[in-house]
Structures are given as C-alpha cells and as structure tokens.
Amino acid sequence: MGQSQSVPTPEPGDLIEITRVAYQHWAVYVGDGYVVHVTLPPDGAASSSSRSGPAKKAMVRKQKLQEVVGHHKWRINNILDKKYKPRPPQIIVEEALGQVGKMMEYSVISKNCEHFATQLRYGKAESWQVINAEVAAGFAPLYVFPAIALWFPVSIVAAAVLISRR
C-alpha cells in the first residue's frame, strides 16, 4: 500500500495529492479513512461521441484512501490555502458526499480531479497541473513560481493542452 512520507493524519476537508506515474491525482478527505474523488465510471461509459467531438464522463466516488492510493505516495496538500480561505470542513465534506455517485463532464484541461477537489475546498476550481502544463507548452504567461512548477509532472497534461489547441 502507498505510504505517506511523514504526513500527519488528514482532517476532514483536506486535499489529498496522490503521485501517479505522469500526473497527480487529487481527492478530498471526508473522514474515517475515506476520500471523495473523480474517476472513470465502472461501466466504461467514459466517453461518447457528439458533433463537437468526444464528450468525456467521470464519476464521483467515495473510497478508502488506501484503496485509491494503492502503491503510490500521497500527501496532504491544501495547495491554495495561501491564495483562498478554505470553506468550513463540514461544508466541504457535506458537498463532497452529496456528489458521490454522480456522473460529471470531465476534461483534463478544465474539469479534472484537481478542479473538482479545489472547487470543494475553496469554492474555486483551479488546477496547477494545467497551469504549469500551459506554461511549459508556452500558452500561459510565465507567472508561476519555478519551485511550484517542479512539484507537478506535466507531460500528460502538456500533451493534452497541445492536442486540444489544434
């Protein structure tokens, strides 16, 4: 199972960052060892075609943190606490649990797991993975601190940004 590295026990409403091979997965801790996160639906209904192109779908799920983490590393990362005031934990948890089982639109660039998690915690959907990928791809102003850019592998997101801009 994945282990945190000297990370304290998460509190309800904390954002959990899980380091995967080429990206970071994000979830919201809701207590008792559980997180709520966005993932592929179990029935394979992740995409469908439309005139405007493929529509991606994701499902909001509640799972044990260790089940989601698997063998990967994780940490508590309330990434935007210095930029935005976090919402009260009980509101974050209530809203997260209210989303469980729902299907939602999914886009690596505009509606990913980090957007979902930051929307719940701060009331603002932001993804530093996307911002950093855009900077790396040359599509955004260079206002990202270099130290922050090192925290997020951007290869997959950068590729998605480049493909979506065609």
Coordinates of N, CA and C in Angstrom, one line a residue:
M1 N 0.8 -1.2 0.0 CA 0.0 0.0 0.0 C 0.9 1.2 0.0
G2 N 0.4 2.3 -0.6 CA 1.1 3.6 -0.6 C 1.2 4.2 0.8
Q3 N 2.3 4.8 1.0 CA 2.6 5.4 2.3 C 2.8 6.9 2.2
S4 N 2.3 7.6 3.2 CA 2.6 9.0 3.2 C 4.0 9.1 3.8
Q5 N 4.7 10.2 3.5 CA 6.0 10.5 4.0 C 6.0 11.5 5.1
S6 N 6.0 11.0 6.3 CA 5.9 11.9 7.5 C 4.8 12.9 7.4
V7 N 3.6 12.4 6.9 CA 2.5 13.3 6.7 C 1.5 13.0 7.9
P8 N 1.0 14.1 8.5 CA 0.1 13.9 9.6 C -1.2 13.3 9.1
T9 N -2.0 12.8 10.0 CA -3.3 12.3 9.6 C -4.2 13.4 9.0
P10 N -4.8 13.1 7.9 CA -5.6 14.2 7.3 C -6.9 14.5 8.1
E11 N -7.3 15.7 8.0 CA -8.5 16.2 8.7 C -9.6 16.3 7.6
P12 N -10.9 16.2 8.0 CA -11.9 16.3 7.0 C -11.8 17.6 6.3
G13 N -11.9 17.6 4.9 CA -11.8 18.8 4.1 C -10.5 18.9 3.5
D14 N -9.4 18.2 4.0 CA -8.1 18.3 3.4 C -8.1 17.8 2.0
L15 N -7.2 18.4 1.2 CA -7.0 17.8 -0.2 C -5.8 16.8 -0.1
I16 N -6.0 15.7 -0.8 CA -5.0 14.7 -0.8 C -4.5 14.6 -2.2
E17 N -3.1 14.7 -2.3 CA -2.4 14.7 -3.6 C -1.7 13.3 -3.7
I18 N -2.1 12.6 -4.7 CA -1.5 11.2 -4.9 C -0.6 11.3 -6.2
T19 N 0.7 10.9 -6.0 CA 1.6 11.0 -7.1 C 1.5 9.7 -7.9
R20 N 1.1 9.8 -9.1 CA 1.0 8.7 -10.1 C 2.2 8.9 -11.0
V21 N 2.3 8.0 -12.0 CA 3.5 7.9 -12.8 C 3.7 9.3 -13.6
A22 N 2.7 9.8 -14.2 CA 3.0 11.0 -15.0 C 2.0 12.2 -14.6
Y23 N 1.3 12.0 -13.5 CA 0.4 13.1 -13.1 C 0.1 13.0 -11.6
Q24 N -0.6 13.9 -11.1 CA -1.0 13.9 -9.7 C -2.5 13.7 -9.7
H25 N -3.0 12.8 -8.9 CA -4.4 12.6 -8.7 C -4.8 13.3 -7.4
W26 N -6.0 13.9 -7.4 CA -6.5 14.6 -6.2 C -7.8 14.1 -5.7
A27 N -7.9 14.2 -4.4 CA -9.1 13.7 -3.7 C -9.4 14.6 -2.5
V28 N -10.6 14.5 -1.9 CA -10.9 15.3 -0.7 C -11.1 14.3 0.4
Y29 N -10.4 14.5 1.5 CA -10.6 13.6 2.7 C -11.9 14.0 3.4
V30 N -12.7 12.9 3.6 CA -14.0 13.2 4.2 C -14.2 12.5 5.6
G31 N -13.1 11.9 6.1 CA -13.1 11.4 7.5 C -13.2 9.8 7.5
D32 N -12.8 9.3 8.6 CA -12.8 7.8 8.8 C -12.1 7.0 7.7
G33 N -11.0 7.6 7.2 CA -10.2 6.9 6.2 C -10.7 7.0 4.8
Y34 N -11.8 7.7 4.5 CA -12.4 7.8 3.2 C -12.0 9.2 2.5
V35 N -12.0 9.1 1.2 CA -11.9 10.2 0.3 C -13.0 10.2 -0.7
V36 N -13.3 11.4 -1.3 CA -14.2 11.5 -2.4 C -13.3 12.1 -3.5
H37 N -13.5 11.4 -4.7 CA -12.7 11.8 -5.9 C -13.4 11.5 -7.2
V38 N -12.8 12.1 -8.2 CA -13.4 11.9 -9.6 C -12.6 10.8 -10.3
T39 N -13.2 9.8 -10.8 CA -12.6 8.7 -11.5 C -13.4 8.2 -12.7
L40 N -12.8 7.3 -13.5 CA -13.6 6.7 -14.6 C -14.8 6.0 -14.0
P41 N -15.9 6.0 -14.7 CA -17.0 5.2 -14.3 C -16.8 3.7 -14.4
P42 N -17.3 2.9 -13.6 CA -17.1 1.5 -13.6 C -17.6 0.8 -14.8
D43 N -18.6 1.3 -15.5 CA -19.2 0.6 -16.6 C -18.6 1.0 -18.0
G44 N -17.5 1.8 -18.0 CA -16.9 2.1 -19.2 C -17.5 3.2 -20.0
A45 N -18.5 3.9 -19.4 CA -19.2 5.0 -20.1 C -18.4 6.3 -20.1
A46 N -17.1 6.2 -20.2 CA -16.3 7.4 -20.0 C -16.4 8.3 -21.2
S47 N -16.7 7.9 -22.4 CA -16.8 8.8 -23.5 C -17.9 8.4 -24.4
S48 N -18.4 9.4 -25.1 CA -19.4 9.2 -26.1 C -19.1 10.3 -27.2
S49 N -19.6 10.0 -28.4 CA -19.3 11.0 -29.5 C -20.4 12.0 -29.6
S50 N -20.1 13.1 -30.1 CA -21.1 14.2 -30.4 C -20.6 15.0 -31.5
R51 N -21.4 15.9 -32.1 CA -20.9 16.7 -33.2 C -19.7 17.5 -32.9
S52 N -19.6 17.9 -31.6 CA -18.5 18.8 -31.2 C -17.2 18.0 -30.8
G53 N -17.3 16.7 -30.9 CA -16.2 15.8 -30.5 C -16.6 14.9 -29.4
P54 N -15.6 14.1 -28.9 CA -15.9 13.2 -27.8 C -16.2 14.0 -26.5
A55 N -17.3 13.5 -25.8 CA -17.7 14.0 -24.5 C -17.1 13.1 -23.5
K56 N -16.3 13.5 -22.6 CA -15.7 12.7 -21.5 C -16.6 12.7 -20.3
K57 N -16.8 11.6 -19.7 CA -17.5 11.5 -18.4 C -16.7 10.9 -17.3
A58 N -17.0 11.3 -16.1 CA -16.3 10.8 -14.9 C -17.3 10.6 -13.9
M59 N -17.0 9.8 -12.9 CA -17.9 9.5 -11.8 C -17.3 10.0 -10.5
V60 N -18.1 10.5 -9.6 CA -17.6 10.9 -8.3 C -17.8 9.7 -7.4
R61 N -16.7 9.3 -6.7 CA -16.8 8.1 -5.9 C -16.2 8.4 -4.5
K62 N -16.7 7.6 -3.5 CA -16.2 7.6 -2.2 C -15.5 6.3 -2.0
Q63 N -14.2 6.3 -1.6 CA -13.4 5.1 -1.4 C -12.5 5.3 -0.2
K64 N -12.0 4.2 0.3 CA -10.9 4.3 1.3 C -9.7 4.9 0.7
L65 N -9.1 5.8 1.4 CA -7.9 6.5 1.0 C -6.8 5.5 0.5
Q66 N -6.6 4.4 1.3 CA -5.5 3.5 0.9 C -5.9 2.7 -0.4
E67 N -7.2 2.5 -0.6 CA -7.6 1.9 -1.9 C -7.3 2.7 -3.1
V68 N -7.5 4.0 -2.9 CA -7.3 5.0 -4.0 C -5.8 5.2 -4.2
V69 N -5.0 5.2 -3.1 CA -3.6 5.4 -3.2 C -2.9 4.2 -3.8
G70 N -3.3 3.0 -3.4 CA -2.6 1.8 -3.9 C -1.2 1.8 -3.4
H71 N -0.2 1.6 -4.4 CA 1.2 1.6 -4.0 C 1.9 3.0 -4.2
H72 N 1.1 4.0 -4.6 CA 1.7 5.3 -4.8 C 1.9 6.1 -3.5
K73 N 2.7 7.2 -3.6 CA 2.9 8.1 -2.5 C 1.8 9.1 -2.5
W74 N 1.5 9.6 -1.3 CA 0.5 10.7 -1.2 C 0.9 11.6 -0.1
R75 N 0.2 12.8 -0.1 CA 0.4 13.8 0.9 C -0.8 14.7 1.0
I76 N -0.9 15.3 2.2 CA -1.9 16.4 2.3 C -1.4 17.6 1.6
N77 N -2.2 18.2 0.7 CA -1.7 19.3 0.0 C -2.8 20.3 -0.2
N78 N -3.0 21.2 0.8 CA -4.0 22.2 0.7 C -3.4 23.4 -0.1
I79 N -3.2 23.1 -1.4 CA -2.4 23.9 -2.3 C -2.7 25.4 -2.3
L80 N -4.0 25.7 -2.2 CA -4.4 27.1 -2.4 C -4.7 27.8 -1.1
D81 N -4.4 27.3 0.1 CA -4.7 27.9 1.3 C -4.2 29.3 1.5
K82 N -3.0 29.6 0.9 CA -2.5 31.0 1.0 C -3.2 31.9 0.0
K83 N -3.8 31.4 -1.0 CA -4.5 32.2 -2.0 C -6.0 32.4 -1.7
Y84 N -6.6 31.4 -1.2 CA -8.1 31.4 -0.8 C -8.3 30.9 0.6
K85 N -9.3 31.4 1.2 CA -9.7 30.9 2.5 C -10.5 29.6 2.3
P86 N -10.1 28.6 2.9 CA -10.8 27.3 2.8 C -12.2 27.4 3.4
R87 N -13.1 26.8 2.8 CA -14.5 26.7 3.3 C -14.5 25.9 4.6
P88 N -15.6 26.0 5.4 CA -15.6 25.2 6.6 C -15.6 23.7 6.3
P89 N -14.9 22.9 7.0 CA -14.8 21.5 6.8 C -16.1 20.8 6.6
Q90 N -17.1 21.1 7.5 CA -18.4 20.4 7.4 C -19.1 20.7 6.1
I91 N -18.9 21.9 5.5 CA -19.5 22.2 4.2 C -18.8 21.4 3.1
I92 N -17.4 21.4 3.2 CA -16.6 20.7 2.2 C -17.1 19.2 2.1
V93 N -17.1 18.6 3.3 CA -17.5 17.2 3.4 C -18.9 16.9 3.0
E94 N -19.8 17.8 3.4 CA -21.2 17.6 3.0 C -21.4 17.7 1.5
E95 N -20.8 18.7 0.9 CA -20.9 18.9 -0.6 C -20.2 17.7 -1.3
A96 N -19.0 17.3 -0.8 CA -18.3 16.1 -1.4 C -19.2 14.9 -1.4
L97 N -19.8 14.6 -0.2 CA -20.6 13.4 -0.1 C -21.9 13.5 -0.9
G98 N -22.4 14.7 -1.1 CA -23.6 15.0 -2.0 C -23.3 14.7 -3.4
Q99 N -22.0 14.7 -3.8 CA -21.7 14.4 -5.2 C -21.5 12.9 -5.5
V100 N -21.3 12.1 -4.5 CA -21.0 10.7 -4.7 C -22.0 10.0 -5.6
G101 N -21.5 9.3 -6.5 CA -22.4 8.5 -7.4 C -22.8 9.3 -8.7
K102 N -22.5 10.6 -8.7 CA -23.0 11.4 -9.8 C -21.9 11.3 -11.0
M103 N -22.5 11.4 -12.2 CA -21.6 11.4 -13.4 C -21.4 12.9 -13.7
M104 N -20.2 13.3 -14.2 CA -19.9 14.6 -14.5 C -19.1 14.7 -15.7
E105 N -19.1 15.9 -16.4 CA -18.3 16.1 -17.5 C -16.8 16.1 -17.0
Y106 N -15.9 15.6 -17.9 CA -14.5 15.5 -17.5 C -13.7 16.0 -18.6
S107 N -12.7 16.9 -18.3 CA -11.7 17.4 -19.2 C -10.4 17.5 -18.5
V108 N -9.4 17.0 -19.1 CA -8.0 17.1 -18.4 C -7.7 18.6 -18.2
I109 N -8.2 19.5 -19.1 CA -7.8 20.9 -19.1 C -8.7 21.7 -18.2
S110 N -10.0 21.4 -18.2 CA -10.9 22.3 -17.5 C -11.8 21.7 -16.4
K111 N -11.9 20.4 -16.3 CA -12.7 19.8 -15.3 C -12.1 18.4 -14.9
N112 N -10.9 18.5 -14.3 CA -10.2 17.3 -13.9 C -10.4 17.1 -12.4
C113 N -9.7 16.1 -11.8 CA -9.8 15.8 -10.4 C -9.3 16.9 -9.5
E114 N -8.3 17.6 -9.9 CA -7.8 18.7 -9.1 C -8.8 19.9 -9.1
H115 N -9.4 20.2 -10.3 CA -10.5 21.2 -10.3 C -11.6 20.8 -9.4
F116 N -12.0 19.5 -9.4 CA -13.1 19.0 -8.5 C -12.7 19.3 -7.0
A117 N -11.5 18.9 -6.7 CA -11.1 19.0 -5.3 C -11.0 20.4 -4.8
T118 N -10.4 21.3 -5.6 CA -10.2 22.7 -5.2 C -11.6 23.4 -5.2
Q119 N -12.5 23.0 -6.1 CA -13.8 23.6 -6.0 C -14.5 23.3 -4.7
L120 N -14.4 22.1 -4.2 CA -15.0 21.7 -3.0 C -14.3 22.5 -1.8
R121 N -13.0 22.5 -1.8 CA -12.3 23.2 -0.6 C -12.4 24.7 -0.6
Y122 N -12.3 25.3 -1.8 CA -12.2 26.8 -1.9 C -13.4 27.5 -2.5
G123 N -14.2 26.7 -3.2 CA -15.3 27.3 -4.0 C -14.7 27.9 -5.3
K124 N -13.5 27.5 -5.6 CA -12.8 27.9 -6.9 C -12.2 26.7 -7.5
A125 N -12.5 26.4 -8.8 CA -11.9 25.3 -9.5 C -10.6 25.7 -10.2
E126 N -9.5 25.3 -9.6 CA -8.2 25.6 -10.2 C -7.3 24.3 -10.3
S127 N -6.5 24.3 -11.3 CA -5.6 23.1 -11.4 C -4.2 23.6 -11.8
W128 N -3.3 23.5 -10.8 CA -1.9 23.9 -11.0 C -1.2 23.0 -12.1
Q129 N -1.7 21.8 -12.2 CA -1.1 20.9 -13.2 C -1.4 21.5 -14.6
V130 N -2.6 22.0 -14.8 CA -2.9 22.5 -16.1 C -2.2 23.9 -16.3
I131 N -2.2 24.7 -15.3 CA -1.5 26.0 -15.4 C 0.0 25.7 -15.7
N132 N 0.6 24.8 -15.0 CA 2.0 24.5 -15.3 C 2.3 23.9 -16.7
A133 N 1.3 23.1 -17.1 CA 1.4 22.5 -18.4 C 1.3 23.5 -19.5
E134 N 0.4 24.5 -19.3 CA 0.2 25.6 -20.2 C 1.5 26.4 -20.3
V135 N 2.1 26.7 -19.1 CA 3.3 27.4 -19.1 C 4.4 26.7 -19.9
A136 N 4.5 25.4 -19.6 CA 5.5 24.5 -20.2 C 5.3 24.5 -21.7
A137 N 4.1 24.5 -22.1 CA 3.7 24.5 -23.6 C 3.8 25.8 -24.2
G138 N 4.0 26.9 -23.4 CA 4.1 28.2 -23.9 C 2.7 28.9 -24.2
F139 N 1.6 28.5 -23.5 CA 0.3 29.1 -23.7 C -0.1 30.0 -22.6
A140 N 0.6 30.1 -21.6 CA 0.2 31.0 -20.5 C 1.3 31.9 -20.1
P141 N 1.0 33.1 -19.5 CA 2.0 34.0 -19.0 C 2.9 33.3 -18.0
L142 N 4.2 33.6 -18.0 CA 5.1 33.0 -17.0 C 5.0 33.6 -15.6
Y143 N 3.9 33.4 -15.0 CA 3.7 33.9 -13.6 C 3.8 32.8 -12.6
V144 N 4.1 31.6 -12.9 CA 4.2 30.5 -12.0 C 5.5 30.5 -11.4
F145 N 5.6 30.4 -10.1 CA 6.9 30.3 -9.4 C 7.6 29.1 -9.9
P146 N 8.9 29.1 -10.2 CA 9.6 27.9 -10.6 C 9.6 26.8 -9.6
A147 N 9.6 27.1 -8.3 CA 9.6 26.0 -7.3 C 8.3 25.2 -7.4
I148 N 7.2 25.9 -7.7 CA 5.9 25.2 -7.8 C 5.9 24.4 -9.0
A149 N 6.4 24.8 -10.1 CA 6.5 24.1 -11.3 C 7.2 22.7 -11.2
L150 N 8.1 22.7 -10.3 CA 8.8 21.4 -10.1 C 8.0 20.4 -9.3
W151 N 7.0 20.8 -8.6 CA 6.1 19.8 -7.9 C 5.3 19.0 -8.8
F152 N 4.9 19.4 -10.0 CA 3.9 18.8 -10.8 C 4.5 18.3 -12.1
P153 N 4.5 17.0 -12.3 CA 4.9 16.4 -13.6 C 3.9 16.9 -14.6
V154 N 4.3 17.4 -15.7 CA 3.3 18.0 -16.7 C 3.2 17.3 -18.0
S155 N 3.9 16.2 -18.2 CA 4.0 15.5 -19.5 C 2.6 15.2 -20.1
I156 N 1.8 14.5 -19.3 CA 0.5 14.2 -19.9 C -0.4 15.4 -20.1
V157 N -0.4 16.3 -19.1 CA -1.3 17.4 -19.2 C -0.8 18.3 -20.3
A158 N 0.5 18.5 -20.5 CA 1.1 19.3 -21.5 C 0.7 18.7 -22.9
A159 N 0.7 17.4 -23.0 CA 0.3 16.8 -24.3 C -1.2 17.1 -24.6
A160 N -2.0 17.0 -23.5 CA -3.4 17.2 -23.7 C -3.7 18.7 -24.1
V161 N -2.9 19.6 -23.5 CA -3.1 21.0 -23.8 C -2.7 21.2 -25.3
L162 N -1.6 20.6 -25.7 CA -1.2 20.8 -27.1 C -2.2 20.2 -28.1
I163 N -2.7 19.1 -27.8 CA -3.7 18.4 -28.7 C -4.9 19.2 -28.7
S164 N -5.4 19.7 -27.6 CA -6.7 20.5 -27.5 C -6.6 21.8 -28.2
R165 N -5.4 22.3 -28.4 CA -5.2 23.7 -29.0 C -5.2 23.6 -30.5
R166 N -5.1 22.3 -31.1 CA -5.1 22.2 -32.6 C -6.3 22.6 -33.2

